[in-house]
Coordinates of C-alpha atoms in Angstrom, one line a residue:
Chain P
M6 CA 12.3 13.9 1.6
N7 CA 11.2 13.8 -1.9
D8 CA 13.3 11.3 -3.9
P9 CA 14.5 13.4 -6.5
Q10 CA 14.6 10.4 -8.7
T11 CA 10.6 10.4 -8.9
H12 CA 10.4 13.8 -10.1
T13 CA 12.6 14.4 -13.6
T14 CA 11.4 16.1 -15.9
L15 CA 10.1 13.0 -18.2
D16 CA 7.9 12.2 -14.9
A17 CA 6.4 15.7 -15.3
V18 CA 5.7 14.9 -19.0
R19 CA 4.3 11.4 -17.7
L20 CA 5.0 9.9 -21.5
S21 CA 3.0 6.8 -21.3
R22 CA 3.9 3.4 -21.6
R23 CA 1.9 3.4 -24.9
R24 CA 5.0 5.9 -25.8
L25 CA 3.8 8.1 -29.0
L26 CA 7.2 7.7 -30.7
G27 CA 8.7 4.1 -30.0
G28 CA 12.2 3.3 -30.4
A29 CA 14.9 5.1 -31.7
A30 CA 13.7 6.2 -34.4
G31 CA 11.7 8.6 -33.1
Y32 CA 13.9 10.2 -30.5
A33 CA 14.9 13.3 -32.2
G34 CA 10.9 13.8 -32.7
T35 CA 10.4 12.5 -28.3
A36 CA 12.7 15.3 -27.3
A37 CA 10.3 18.4 -29.7
L38 CA 7.0 16.5 -28.3
M39 CA 8.5 16.6 -24.5
S40 CA 9.6 20.4 -25.1
L41 CA 6.5 21.0 -26.2
L42 CA 3.9 19.3 -23.4
A43 CA 6.2 20.2 -20.5
R44 CA 4.9 23.7 -21.0
D45 CA 1.9 22.3 -20.7
S46 CA 2.3 20.2 -17.7
R47 CA 2.3 20.7 -13.4
A48 CA 5.7 20.1 -12.1
A49 CA 5.6 17.9 -9.0
P50 CA 4.5 19.9 -6.2
S51 CA 7.1 20.7 -3.5
P52 CA 7.0 18.7 -0.5
E53 CA 5.3 21.9 1.0
T54 CA 1.6 22.0 2.7
H55 CA -0.8 24.3 1.8
F56 CA -0.9 25.4 5.6
A57 CA 0.6 24.2 9.2
P58 CA -0.9 20.9 9.5
R59 CA -2.2 19.2 12.7
A60 CA -0.6 15.9 11.6
K61 CA 2.2 15.1 10.3
R62 CA 1.7 11.4 9.8
M63 CA -1.5 8.9 9.2
V64 CA -2.4 5.6 10.6
F65 CA -6.1 4.1 8.9
L66 CA -6.9 1.0 10.7
F67 CA -9.5 -0.4 7.9
Q68 CA -11.8 -2.7 9.0
S69 CA -12.6 -4.5 5.2
G70 CA -15.9 -6.3 4.7
G71 CA -18.1 -3.3 6.6
P72 CA -18.3 -3.5 10.5
S73 CA -21.8 -3.3 11.9
Q74 CA -22.7 0.1 13.3
L75 CA -25.3 -1.4 14.6
E76 CA -23.5 -3.6 17.1
L77 CA -20.7 -1.3 17.7
L78 CA -20.8 2.5 17.1
D79 CA -24.7 3.7 16.6
Y80 CA -26.8 2.9 19.5
K81 CA -30.4 2.5 18.7
P82 CA -32.5 1.7 21.1
K83 CA -35.8 1.8 19.8
L84 CA -35.3 -1.5 17.3
R85 CA -35.9 -3.4 20.3
E86 CA -39.8 -2.7 19.7
L87 CA -39.4 -2.6 16.0
H88 CA -37.9 -5.7 16.6
G89 CA -39.2 -8.4 13.3
S90 CA -41.4 -5.6 12.0
E91 CA -41.1 -5.0 8.6
L92 CA -38.8 -2.3 7.5
P93 CA -41.1 0.1 6.6
D94 CA -41.1 1.8 2.6
S95 CA -41.4 5.3 4.1
I96 CA -37.7 4.4 5.9
R97 CA -36.2 2.6 3.0
R98 CA -36.8 5.1 0.4
G99 CA -36.6 2.9 -2.5
Q100 CA -32.5 2.4 -1.9
R101 CA -31.3 -0.3 -4.0
V102 CA -30.4 -3.8 -2.3
T103 CA -27.6 -5.9 -3.3
G104 CA -28.3 -9.1 -5.4
M105 CA -27.9 -11.1 -2.0
T106 CA -30.8 -9.7 -0.5
S107 CA -33.3 -8.3 -3.4
G108 CA -35.0 -11.5 -3.8
Q109 CA -35.9 -11.6 0.0
E110 CA -40.4 -10.5 0.5
N111 CA -39.5 -9.2 3.8
F112 CA -37.4 -7.2 5.0
P113 CA -37.5 -7.8 9.3
V114 CA -35.5 -5.2 11.1
I115 CA -33.6 -6.9 13.9
S116 CA -32.7 -5.0 17.6
S117 CA -28.8 -6.4 18.5
P118 CA -28.9 -8.6 21.6
F119 CA -25.5 -7.1 22.3
G120 CA -25.7 -4.1 24.8
F121 CA -24.4 -0.4 25.0
H122 CA -23.1 1.4 27.6
Q123 CA -22.0 5.6 28.5
V124 CA -18.8 5.1 28.3
G125 CA -16.3 8.9 29.0
Q126 CA -17.2 12.2 29.9
A127 CA -19.5 13.0 27.2
G128 CA -21.4 9.5 27.9
T129 CA -21.2 8.1 24.6
W130 CA -23.0 5.1 24.0
L131 CA -20.6 2.9 23.1
G132 CA -21.3 -1.0 22.3
E133 CA -20.4 -3.4 25.1
L134 CA -18.2 -5.5 22.3
L135 CA -15.6 -3.2 22.5
P136 CA -14.4 -2.9 26.6
H137 CA -10.9 -1.5 25.5
T138 CA -11.8 1.1 23.1
A139 CA -14.7 2.8 25.5
K140 CA -11.0 3.5 27.6
A141 CA -10.1 5.2 25.2
I142 CA -13.3 7.5 24.3
D143 CA -12.4 10.7 25.2
D144 CA -9.4 10.9 22.9
I145 CA -12.4 9.7 19.9
C146 CA -14.3 11.5 17.6
I147 CA -17.2 9.1 16.4
V148 CA -19.0 10.1 13.0
R149 CA -22.5 8.2 12.7
S150 CA -23.1 10.0 9.5
L151 CA -20.7 8.5 7.2
H152 CA -22.6 7.9 3.5
T153 CA -21.9 6.5 0.1
E154 CA -23.7 5.4 -2.8
A155 CA -21.8 1.9 -3.4
I156 CA -22.9 -1.0 -2.1
N157 CA -20.5 -3.5 -3.1
H158 CA -17.4 -4.0 -1.6
D159 CA -14.9 -3.4 -4.7
P160 CA -16.5 -0.4 -5.6
A161 CA -17.1 0.7 -1.8
I162 CA -13.5 0.4 -1.4
T163 CA -11.8 1.9 -4.1
Y164 CA -14.2 5.2 -3.7
L165 CA -12.9 5.4 -0.4
Q166 CA -9.1 4.9 -0.9
T167 CA -9.1 7.0 -4.2
G168 CA -12.3 8.9 -4.5
S169 CA -14.0 7.1 -7.5
Q170 CA -15.9 3.5 -7.4
Q171 CA -14.1 2.9 -10.5
P172 CA -10.1 1.8 -10.9
G173 CA -7.8 3.7 -11.9
R174 CA -6.6 6.8 -9.6
P175 CA -4.3 7.1 -7.0
S176 CA -5.6 6.1 -3.3
L177 CA -4.8 8.1 -0.2
G178 CA -1.5 6.7 1.0
A179 CA -0.1 7.6 -2.9
W180 CA -1.2 11.6 -2.9
L181 CA 0.1 11.8 0.7
S182 CA 3.8 10.9 -0.5
Y183 CA 3.1 12.8 -3.6
G184 CA 2.4 15.6 -1.3
L185 CA 4.4 14.8 1.8
G186 CA 7.3 12.5 0.7
S187 CA 8.7 10.4 3.6
E188 CA 10.5 11.6 6.5
A189 CA 12.3 8.4 6.7
E190 CA 15.4 8.1 4.2
D191 CA 15.3 4.0 4.8
L192 CA 11.3 3.1 5.3
P193 CA 9.1 3.8 2.0
A194 CA 6.5 6.6 2.9
F195 CA 3.5 4.2 2.6
I196 CA 3.4 1.2 4.1
V197 CA 0.2 -1.7 4.3
L198 CA 0.2 -4.6 6.9
I199 CA -2.7 -6.8 6.2
S200 CA -4.6 -9.3 8.7
H201 CA -7.3 -11.9 8.2
G202 CA -10.3 -12.0 11.5
S203 CA -11.2 -14.6 13.6
S204 CA -14.4 -14.6 12.0
A205 CA -15.7 -17.2 10.2
D206 CA -16.9 -14.9 7.3
S207 CA -15.7 -15.2 4.1
N208 CA -12.9 -12.3 3.5
Q209 CA -13.2 -9.5 1.3
G210 CA -10.6 -9.4 -1.4
L211 CA -8.3 -6.8 -1.3
L212 CA -6.3 -5.5 -4.3
E213 CA -2.7 -4.2 -4.5
R214 CA -4.6 -1.0 -6.6
L215 CA -6.1 -0.4 -3.4
W216 CA -3.3 1.4 -2.0
G217 CA -1.3 1.7 -5.6
S218 CA -0.4 5.0 -6.9
G219 CA -2.6 5.0 -10.2
F220 CA -1.4 7.6 -12.2
L221 CA 0.7 9.6 -9.7
P222 CA 4.9 8.4 -10.0
S223 CA 4.5 5.2 -9.3
S224 CA 7.1 5.2 -6.3
H225 CA 4.2 6.5 -4.7
Q226 CA 2.3 3.1 -4.4
G227 CA 2.0 1.6 -0.9
V228 CA 4.0 -1.0 0.0
K229 CA 2.9 -4.2 1.7
L230 CA 4.8 -6.3 4.4
R231 CA 4.4 -9.8 4.3
S232 CA 1.9 -11.0 7.0
S233 CA 3.3 -14.5 7.6
G234 CA 7.1 -15.6 8.0
D235 CA 9.4 -12.4 7.5
P236 CA 7.3 -9.1 7.1
V237 CA 10.6 -8.4 4.1
L238 CA 12.1 -11.4 2.1
Y239 CA 15.6 -11.9 1.1
L240 CA 17.1 -9.0 3.5
S241 CA 20.5 -10.3 3.5
D242 CA 22.8 -10.3 0.7
P243 CA 23.1 -13.9 -0.6
P244 CA 26.4 -15.9 1.2
G245 CA 29.3 -14.6 -0.6
V246 CA 28.5 -11.2 -1.3
D247 CA 29.8 -8.4 1.0
R248 CA 28.0 -4.7 1.5
E249 CA 30.6 -3.1 -0.9
L250 CA 30.1 -5.2 -3.9
R251 CA 26.2 -5.4 -3.3
R252 CA 26.7 -1.6 -3.7
R253 CA 28.6 -1.1 -6.5
M254 CA 26.4 -3.8 -8.3
L255 CA 23.1 -1.9 -7.0
D256 CA 25.3 1.1 -9.1
G257 CA 25.8 -0.8 -12.0
I258 CA 22.1 -1.4 -12.2
A259 CA 21.0 2.4 -11.3
A260 CA 23.2 3.7 -14.1
L261 CA 22.7 1.5 -17.1
N262 CA 19.0 1.6 -15.9
R263 CA 19.5 6.1 -16.2
Q264 CA 20.8 4.9 -19.6
Q265 CA 17.4 3.3 -20.5
L266 CA 15.1 6.1 -19.1
E267 CA 16.9 8.9 -21.0
R268 CA 17.0 6.7 -23.9
S269 CA 13.0 5.6 -23.9
G270 CA 11.2 8.0 -21.3
D271 CA 9.7 5.5 -19.3
A272 CA 8.6 7.0 -15.6
E273 CA 8.2 3.5 -14.8
I274 CA 12.1 2.8 -14.6
S275 CA 12.7 5.9 -12.1
T276 CA 10.5 4.1 -9.9
R277 CA 12.2 0.6 -10.6
I278 CA 15.7 2.6 -10.1
A279 CA 14.2 4.4 -6.6
Q280 CA 12.3 1.0 -5.7
Y281 CA 15.9 -0.9 -5.3
E282 CA 17.9 2.4 -3.9
M283 CA 14.8 1.6 -1.3
A284 CA 15.2 -1.7 -1.2
F285 CA 18.9 -1.3 -0.5
R286 CA 18.4 0.8 2.5
M287 CA 15.5 -1.5 4.2
Q288 CA 18.1 -4.0 4.4
T289 CA 19.4 -2.5 7.3
S290 CA 16.5 -0.7 8.7
V291 CA 13.7 -3.4 8.7
P292 CA 15.7 -5.9 11.1
G293 CA 15.8 -3.2 13.4
L294 CA 11.6 -2.4 12.8
T295 CA 11.0 -6.1 13.5
D296 CA 13.4 -6.6 16.5
L297 CA 10.6 -6.6 19.0
S298 CA 13.4 -8.0 21.5
T299 CA 13.3 -4.0 22.6
E300 CA 10.0 -4.0 23.6
P301 CA 9.3 -4.3 27.3
D302 CA 6.7 -7.3 28.2
S303 CA 5.0 -4.0 29.2
T304 CA 3.8 -3.2 25.7
F305 CA 2.9 -7.1 24.8
A306 CA 0.9 -6.8 27.9
M307 CA -0.9 -2.8 26.9
Y308 CA -1.5 -4.7 22.9
G309 CA -2.6 -8.1 24.1
D310 CA -0.9 -11.5 23.1
E311 CA -1.9 -11.6 19.8
S312 CA 0.4 -8.9 19.7
R313 CA 3.2 -11.4 19.5
R314 CA 1.9 -13.3 17.2
P315 CA 2.9 -11.8 13.8
G316 CA 0.7 -11.1 10.9
T317 CA -2.6 -10.2 13.5
F318 CA -4.0 -6.9 13.8
A319 CA -2.4 -6.6 17.6
A320 CA 1.2 -7.3 16.2
N321 CA 0.2 -5.0 13.1
C322 CA -0.9 -1.9 15.2
L323 CA 2.6 -2.5 17.6
L324 CA 4.3 -2.2 13.9
A325 CA 2.2 0.3 12.8
R326 CA 3.1 2.3 16.1
R327 CA 7.0 1.4 15.5
L328 CA 6.8 2.8 11.3
L329 CA 5.2 5.9 12.4
E330 CA 8.1 6.4 15.0
R331 CA 10.7 5.7 12.1
G332 CA 9.1 8.0 10.1
V333 CA 6.5 6.5 7.5
R334 CA 3.8 8.7 6.7
F335 CA 0.9 6.3 6.1
V336 CA 0.3 3.4 7.8
Q337 CA -2.5 1.6 6.9
L338 CA -4.1 -1.4 8.4
F339 CA -6.6 -4.1 6.7
H340 CA -8.2 -6.2 8.8
R341 CA -10.6 -8.6 7.0
G342 CA -13.8 -11.0 8.0
W343 CA -16.2 -7.9 8.9
D344 CA -19.0 -8.5 6.4
H345 CA -21.0 -10.7 8.3
H346 CA -24.0 -11.3 5.5
A347 CA -24.8 -14.1 8.4
R348 CA -24.2 -15.3 11.9
V349 CA -23.4 -11.7 13.6
V350 CA -24.0 -13.3 16.9
T351 CA -21.7 -15.7 16.4
N352 CA -18.7 -13.8 14.3
L353 CA -19.5 -10.1 15.4
P354 CA -17.6 -10.7 18.8
L355 CA -14.8 -12.8 17.6
Q356 CA -13.7 -9.6 15.1
C357 CA -14.2 -7.0 18.3
R358 CA -11.9 -9.0 20.2
D359 CA -9.2 -9.5 17.5
V360 CA -9.0 -5.4 17.8
D361 CA -10.3 -3.9 20.2
Q362 CA -7.3 -4.1 23.0
P363 CA -4.7 -3.6 20.2
Q364 CA -6.6 -0.4 19.2
A365 CA -6.7 1.2 21.9
A366 CA -3.3 0.3 23.1
L367 CA -2.0 2.1 19.4
L368 CA -4.0 5.4 20.9
A369 CA -2.4 5.0 24.3
D370 CA 1.0 4.3 22.9
L371 CA 0.8 7.4 20.7
K372 CA -0.6 9.3 23.7
N373 CA 2.3 8.3 26.2
R374 CA 5.1 8.6 23.2
G375 CA 3.4 12.6 22.6
M376 CA 2.6 11.3 19.3
L377 CA -1.0 11.7 19.0
D378 CA -1.4 14.8 18.7
D379 CA 0.1 15.1 15.3
T380 CA -0.7 11.8 14.5
L381 CA -4.1 11.2 12.6
V382 CA -5.9 7.7 13.2
V383 CA -8.8 6.9 11.5
W384 CA -11.3 3.7 12.3
G385 CA -13.7 2.4 9.6
G386 CA -14.9 0.1 7.1
E387 CA -16.3 0.4 3.4
F388 CA -19.9 1.0 4.1
G389 CA -21.8 -0.5 7.8
R390 CA -24.6 -3.3 7.7
A391 CA -28.4 -2.6 6.9
V392 CA -31.3 -3.2 9.8
Y393 CA -33.5 -5.5 8.4
A394 CA -32.1 -9.2 8.6
Q395 CA -30.2 -11.3 5.5
G396 CA -32.2 -14.1 5.1
P397 CA -34.5 -15.5 7.7
L398 CA -35.2 -13.6 11.5
Q399 CA -33.6 -15.7 13.7
A400 CA -31.4 -15.4 16.7
D401 CA -27.8 -15.4 15.2
Y402 CA -28.5 -13.3 12.1
G403 CA -27.4 -11.6 9.1
R404 CA -26.7 -7.6 8.1
D405 CA -26.7 -6.7 4.4
H406 CA -24.3 -4.3 3.3
H407 CA -25.8 -0.2 4.0
G408 CA -23.9 2.4 2.4
R409 CA -26.7 5.2 3.5
C410 CA -25.3 5.7 6.5
F411 CA -22.4 4.4 8.3
S412 CA -20.2 4.5 11.3
M413 CA -16.2 5.6 11.5
W414 CA -14.2 7.3 14.8
M415 CA -11.2 9.2 14.3
A416 CA -8.8 10.6 16.8
G417 CA -5.6 12.5 16.9
G418 CA -3.6 15.0 14.5
G419 CA -6.3 17.7 14.5
I420 CA -9.4 15.7 15.2
R421 CA -11.8 17.3 17.8
P422 CA -11.9 14.6 20.8
G423 CA -14.6 13.2 22.9
I424 CA -17.5 14.3 20.5
I425 CA -19.8 12.6 18.3
Y426 CA -20.8 13.8 15.2
G427 CA -23.7 13.0 12.9
E428 CA -27.0 11.4 13.7
T429 CA -29.1 8.6 11.9
D430 CA -32.9 7.5 12.4
D431 CA -34.3 5.3 15.0
Y432 CA -34.0 2.5 12.3
G433 CA -30.4 3.6 11.5
Y434 CA -31.1 3.5 8.0
N435 CA -31.0 7.4 7.2
I436 CA -28.6 9.9 8.5
V437 CA -31.3 12.8 9.6
R438 CA -28.6 15.4 10.8
D439 CA -25.0 16.5 9.3
P440 CA -24.2 13.8 7.0
V441 CA -20.7 13.4 6.0
H442 CA -20.1 11.9 2.1
I443 CA -16.4 9.8 2.1
H444 CA -15.2 13.2 0.1
D445 CA -16.5 15.1 2.7
L446 CA -14.1 12.5 5.1
N447 CA -11.2 12.6 2.3
A448 CA -11.0 16.4 2.1
T449 CA -11.1 16.8 6.0
L450 CA -8.1 13.8 6.5
L451 CA -6.0 16.0 4.0
H452 CA -7.0 19.2 6.2
C453 CA -5.8 17.5 9.1
L454 CA -2.2 17.1 7.1
G455 CA -1.9 20.5 6.3
F456 CA -3.4 20.3 2.4
D457 CA -6.5 22.3 0.9
H458 CA -8.2 18.9 -1.0
R459 CA -9.1 21.2 -4.0
R460 CA -5.1 22.3 -4.5
L461 CA -3.2 18.7 -4.4
T462 CA -3.8 18.1 -8.0
F463 CA -2.0 16.1 -10.4
R464 CA -2.3 17.1 -14.2
L465 CA -3.6 14.3 -16.3
Q466 CA -5.0 14.3 -19.8
G467 CA -5.6 17.9 -19.5
R468 CA -7.8 17.6 -16.2
D469 CA -6.1 18.3 -12.9
Y470 CA -7.1 15.3 -10.6
R471 CA -7.4 15.1 -6.8
L472 CA -8.6 13.1 -4.0
T473 CA -11.5 14.0 -3.5
D474 CA -13.0 14.6 -7.6
V475 CA -14.8 17.2 -8.3
H476 CA -16.7 17.1 -4.6
G477 CA -15.8 17.2 -0.7
E478 CA -16.1 19.9 2.1
V479 CA -14.0 19.7 5.2
V480 CA -16.4 19.3 7.9
A481 CA -14.8 22.0 10.6
P482 CA -16.8 20.6 13.2
L483 CA -14.6 17.8 13.3
L484 CA -11.6 19.5 13.9
T485 CA -9.7 21.4 16.6
Chain B
M4 CA 21.8 -20.1 -17.3
H5 CA 22.1 -23.8 -18.2
S6 CA 25.5 -25.1 -19.5
T7 CA 24.5 -27.4 -22.0
G8 CA 26.0 -25.5 -24.7
R9 CA 22.3 -25.3 -26.7
R10 CA 21.7 -21.9 -27.4
P11 CA 19.4 -20.4 -24.5
R12 CA 15.6 -19.4 -25.9
N13 CA 14.8 -17.4 -23.1
L14 CA 17.4 -15.0 -22.7
P15 CA 16.0 -11.4 -23.5
A16 CA 16.9 -10.0 -26.3
N17 CA 19.2 -6.7 -24.4
V18 CA 21.3 -10.0 -22.6
K19 CA 23.1 -10.7 -25.3
P20 CA 24.4 -7.8 -26.8
L21 CA 25.4 -6.5 -23.9
L22 CA 27.4 -9.2 -22.4
T23 CA 28.9 -9.2 -25.7
V24 CA 30.6 -6.5 -25.5
T25 CA 31.4 -6.8 -21.9
L26 CA 33.0 -9.8 -23.4
Q27 CA 35.0 -8.2 -26.2
G28 CA 38.6 -7.7 -24.5
E29 CA 38.0 -10.3 -22.4
R30 CA 39.6 -13.7 -22.5
P31 CA 36.6 -15.4 -23.8
R32 CA 38.0 -19.1 -23.3
N33 CA 37.9 -18.6 -19.5
A34 CA 34.2 -16.9 -19.2
P35 CA 31.0 -19.6 -18.5
P36 CA 30.5 -21.8 -21.7
V37 CA 27.0 -19.9 -22.0
F38 CA 29.1 -16.4 -22.6
R39 CA 31.4 -18.3 -24.7
H40 CA 28.7 -19.1 -27.6
L41 CA 27.0 -16.0 -27.3
F42 CA 30.4 -14.6 -28.0
W43 CA 30.9 -16.5 -30.9
S44 CA 27.1 -16.3 -31.9
S45 CA 25.9 -14.1 -34.4
H46 CA 22.7 -12.8 -33.7
F47 CA 22.6 -9.6 -32.9
P48 CA 19.2 -8.2 -31.9
G49 CA 18.4 -4.7 -34.4
R50 CA 18.3 -2.1 -31.4
F51 CA 21.5 -1.7 -29.5
L52 CA 22.2 2.3 -30.1
G53 CA 25.0 4.0 -28.0
R54 CA 24.5 1.6 -25.5
G55 CA 28.0 -0.2 -25.8
S56 CA 30.6 1.9 -24.7
T57 CA 29.8 3.4 -21.3
A58 CA 27.5 0.3 -20.2
A59 CA 30.1 -2.1 -21.0
S60 CA 33.2 0.0 -19.4
Q61 CA 31.2 -0.3 -16.4
L62 CA 30.1 -3.7 -16.4
R63 CA 33.9 -4.4 -16.7
E64 CA 34.7 -2.5 -13.7
I65 CA 32.6 -4.1 -12.0
H66 CA 33.6 -7.3 -13.2
G67 CA 37.1 -6.3 -12.3
A68 CA 36.6 -5.4 -8.9
A69 CA 34.4 -8.5 -8.6
W70 CA 37.2 -10.6 -9.6
Q71 CA 39.6 -9.1 -7.2
R72 CA 37.2 -9.9 -4.5
Y73 CA 36.8 -13.2 -5.4
G74 CA 40.1 -14.1 -6.2
G75 CA 41.1 -13.0 -2.7
D76 CA 38.3 -14.8 -0.7
P77 CA 37.6 -18.1 -2.7
E78 CA 35.8 -18.9 0.3
A79 CA 33.1 -16.3 -0.6
A80 CA 33.6 -17.4 -4.1
E81 CA 32.4 -21.0 -3.6
K82 CA 29.2 -19.6 -1.2
L83 CA 28.4 -17.6 -3.8
L84 CA 28.2 -20.5 -6.8
A85 CA 26.8 -22.4 -4.0
V86 CA 23.6 -20.9 -4.6
G87 CA 21.1 -22.1 -6.8
Q88 CA 19.7 -25.5 -8.3
S89 CA 21.3 -24.7 -11.5
P90 CA 24.8 -27.9 -12.3
R91 CA 28.2 -26.1 -12.4
D92 CA 30.9 -26.8 -14.3
N93 CA 33.7 -27.3 -11.5
A94 CA 36.3 -27.1 -14.3
L95 CA 35.6 -23.5 -14.1
D96 CA 37.7 -21.3 -11.9
P97 CA 35.5 -20.2 -9.2
A98 CA 36.6 -16.4 -9.0
E99 CA 36.2 -16.1 -12.4
L100 CA 32.7 -17.9 -12.5
A101 CA 31.6 -15.5 -9.5
A102 CA 32.8 -12.4 -11.2
W103 CA 30.8 -13.9 -14.2
T104 CA 27.3 -14.0 -11.9
T105 CA 28.0 -10.8 -10.3
V106 CA 27.9 -9.0 -14.2
T107 CA 25.1 -11.3 -15.1
S108 CA 22.7 -11.0 -11.6
I109 CA 23.2 -6.6 -12.8
L110 CA 21.7 -8.0 -16.4
L111 CA 18.9 -9.6 -15.0
N112 CA 18.2 -7.2 -12.9
L113 CA 17.8 -4.3 -15.0
D114 CA 14.6 -2.9 -16.1
E115 CA 14.8 -3.6 -19.5
T116 CA 15.5 -7.1 -18.9
I117 CA 12.2 -7.6 -16.6
T118 CA 9.9 -5.2 -18.4
R119 CA 8.6 -7.0 -21.3
Q120 CA 8.4 -4.5 -24.3

């Protein structure tokens, strides 16, 4: 469970790196100040949920760049007759657009050439580019009414991940690590896997702070595995160093670090101690994790050939299942390349081919192992795409960002399967029913994992911060 | 760490005193040249309080364990010393050098070494 190292009294006090009383001269004063602050601080919550969780772990299949809901998840048949017409002001209602399209004189509506089919027991309309996902539709809940104020990538993804458009706050995974700890002793609670999309799209940046710990103890940050070559470098001890000597060295490092921690009160030191310890344990756990020779051929057939290639979305989905099996609390995949300002017709099928089969396989795989009921699966990006063409009206059109409505899907622990929630207008531009703000989404996700989003907090500068800022309502109709 | 005998400029401030107190009681002439220099060096950075005895005894213990291990397994010592690109003084006893490498590795991995204060 929670590593006691990370919840020392010193951490609870949270002396910042700008230590108020620097160095040895202020040592006595530091102790006095610490006892004053300790009265005012909140200790870390025990690793207990607020109520019985529906899900014990989570995997977020994040689609970076903003996948187009209009081609994939939100069928708008009226667009066929509206194709080429100017987006009416009554629909746009003064929505700000990005600098990329603000110079355009016209905003012609684009109807997608890609078809939609009705699938599953509920007759859900799903884009033809996702045939494998279609087979899993009865397990999936599609939300079509997500919305965000952000219109550009970094603020939008930061917003979704941390609850604020401005960086500095802990990510969803860090909150979960803080609240739940890890089920596994020899793997981090929060792991990040990144893959590159096959489309020719310029990939949007993914900064480490998107899985960072913000002001939470930094041991709660996400650990990113490498996407090419070995997922973790230098797993084996150097030549000539045996485990026993390695262990003694680590003990020596920890002991000296602990002395420094006591002298300085720098909480980052306790993180470093914890991470060296975790690294030692990962030396034994990671080889087993990444050794896919234990997987039967049927696994690779299910996830697709790409799952044999490390660093692909497919391989990451398989790795995600293995991580979840081993007790990792939160696995977040980031698949890049959805930012189709140009050539949607060319690029979107390539992206869909990257993700369609493996994500359906992951759902089936979790289900077969009896894990889908207590694993929360989420799919989506930081926003969606707009109904009007970016640039000229042409066969291989582009779509700009759109935050006013977009779609995600969820499955697993606590989520009602086979339903659609929320509705947008005929242009796919505005929400007409049941809006879900990303704060509401995060509140709902935390609820599935057993937390009242208002009560999973950390006191900083006199304020109880939480993932949902001061907003968010759990969307009850999404829950079982 | 280079063995040219010039005072290394990049050593973090904490390493020197820690090495120095560790070396106290050891025979300095058996230590690699750079450590010998540090031992005799008169540069003691100011902040070094209350660290000496516990840290030094811990490091000496580990040095002792490493020296025993590499003394009994010269092949392991050779393997360790082959890592890296820095030239190695072949006149130095491999077991001793491997033991000091172990101690140095600990010091270079300390939070206070890695973190710029």
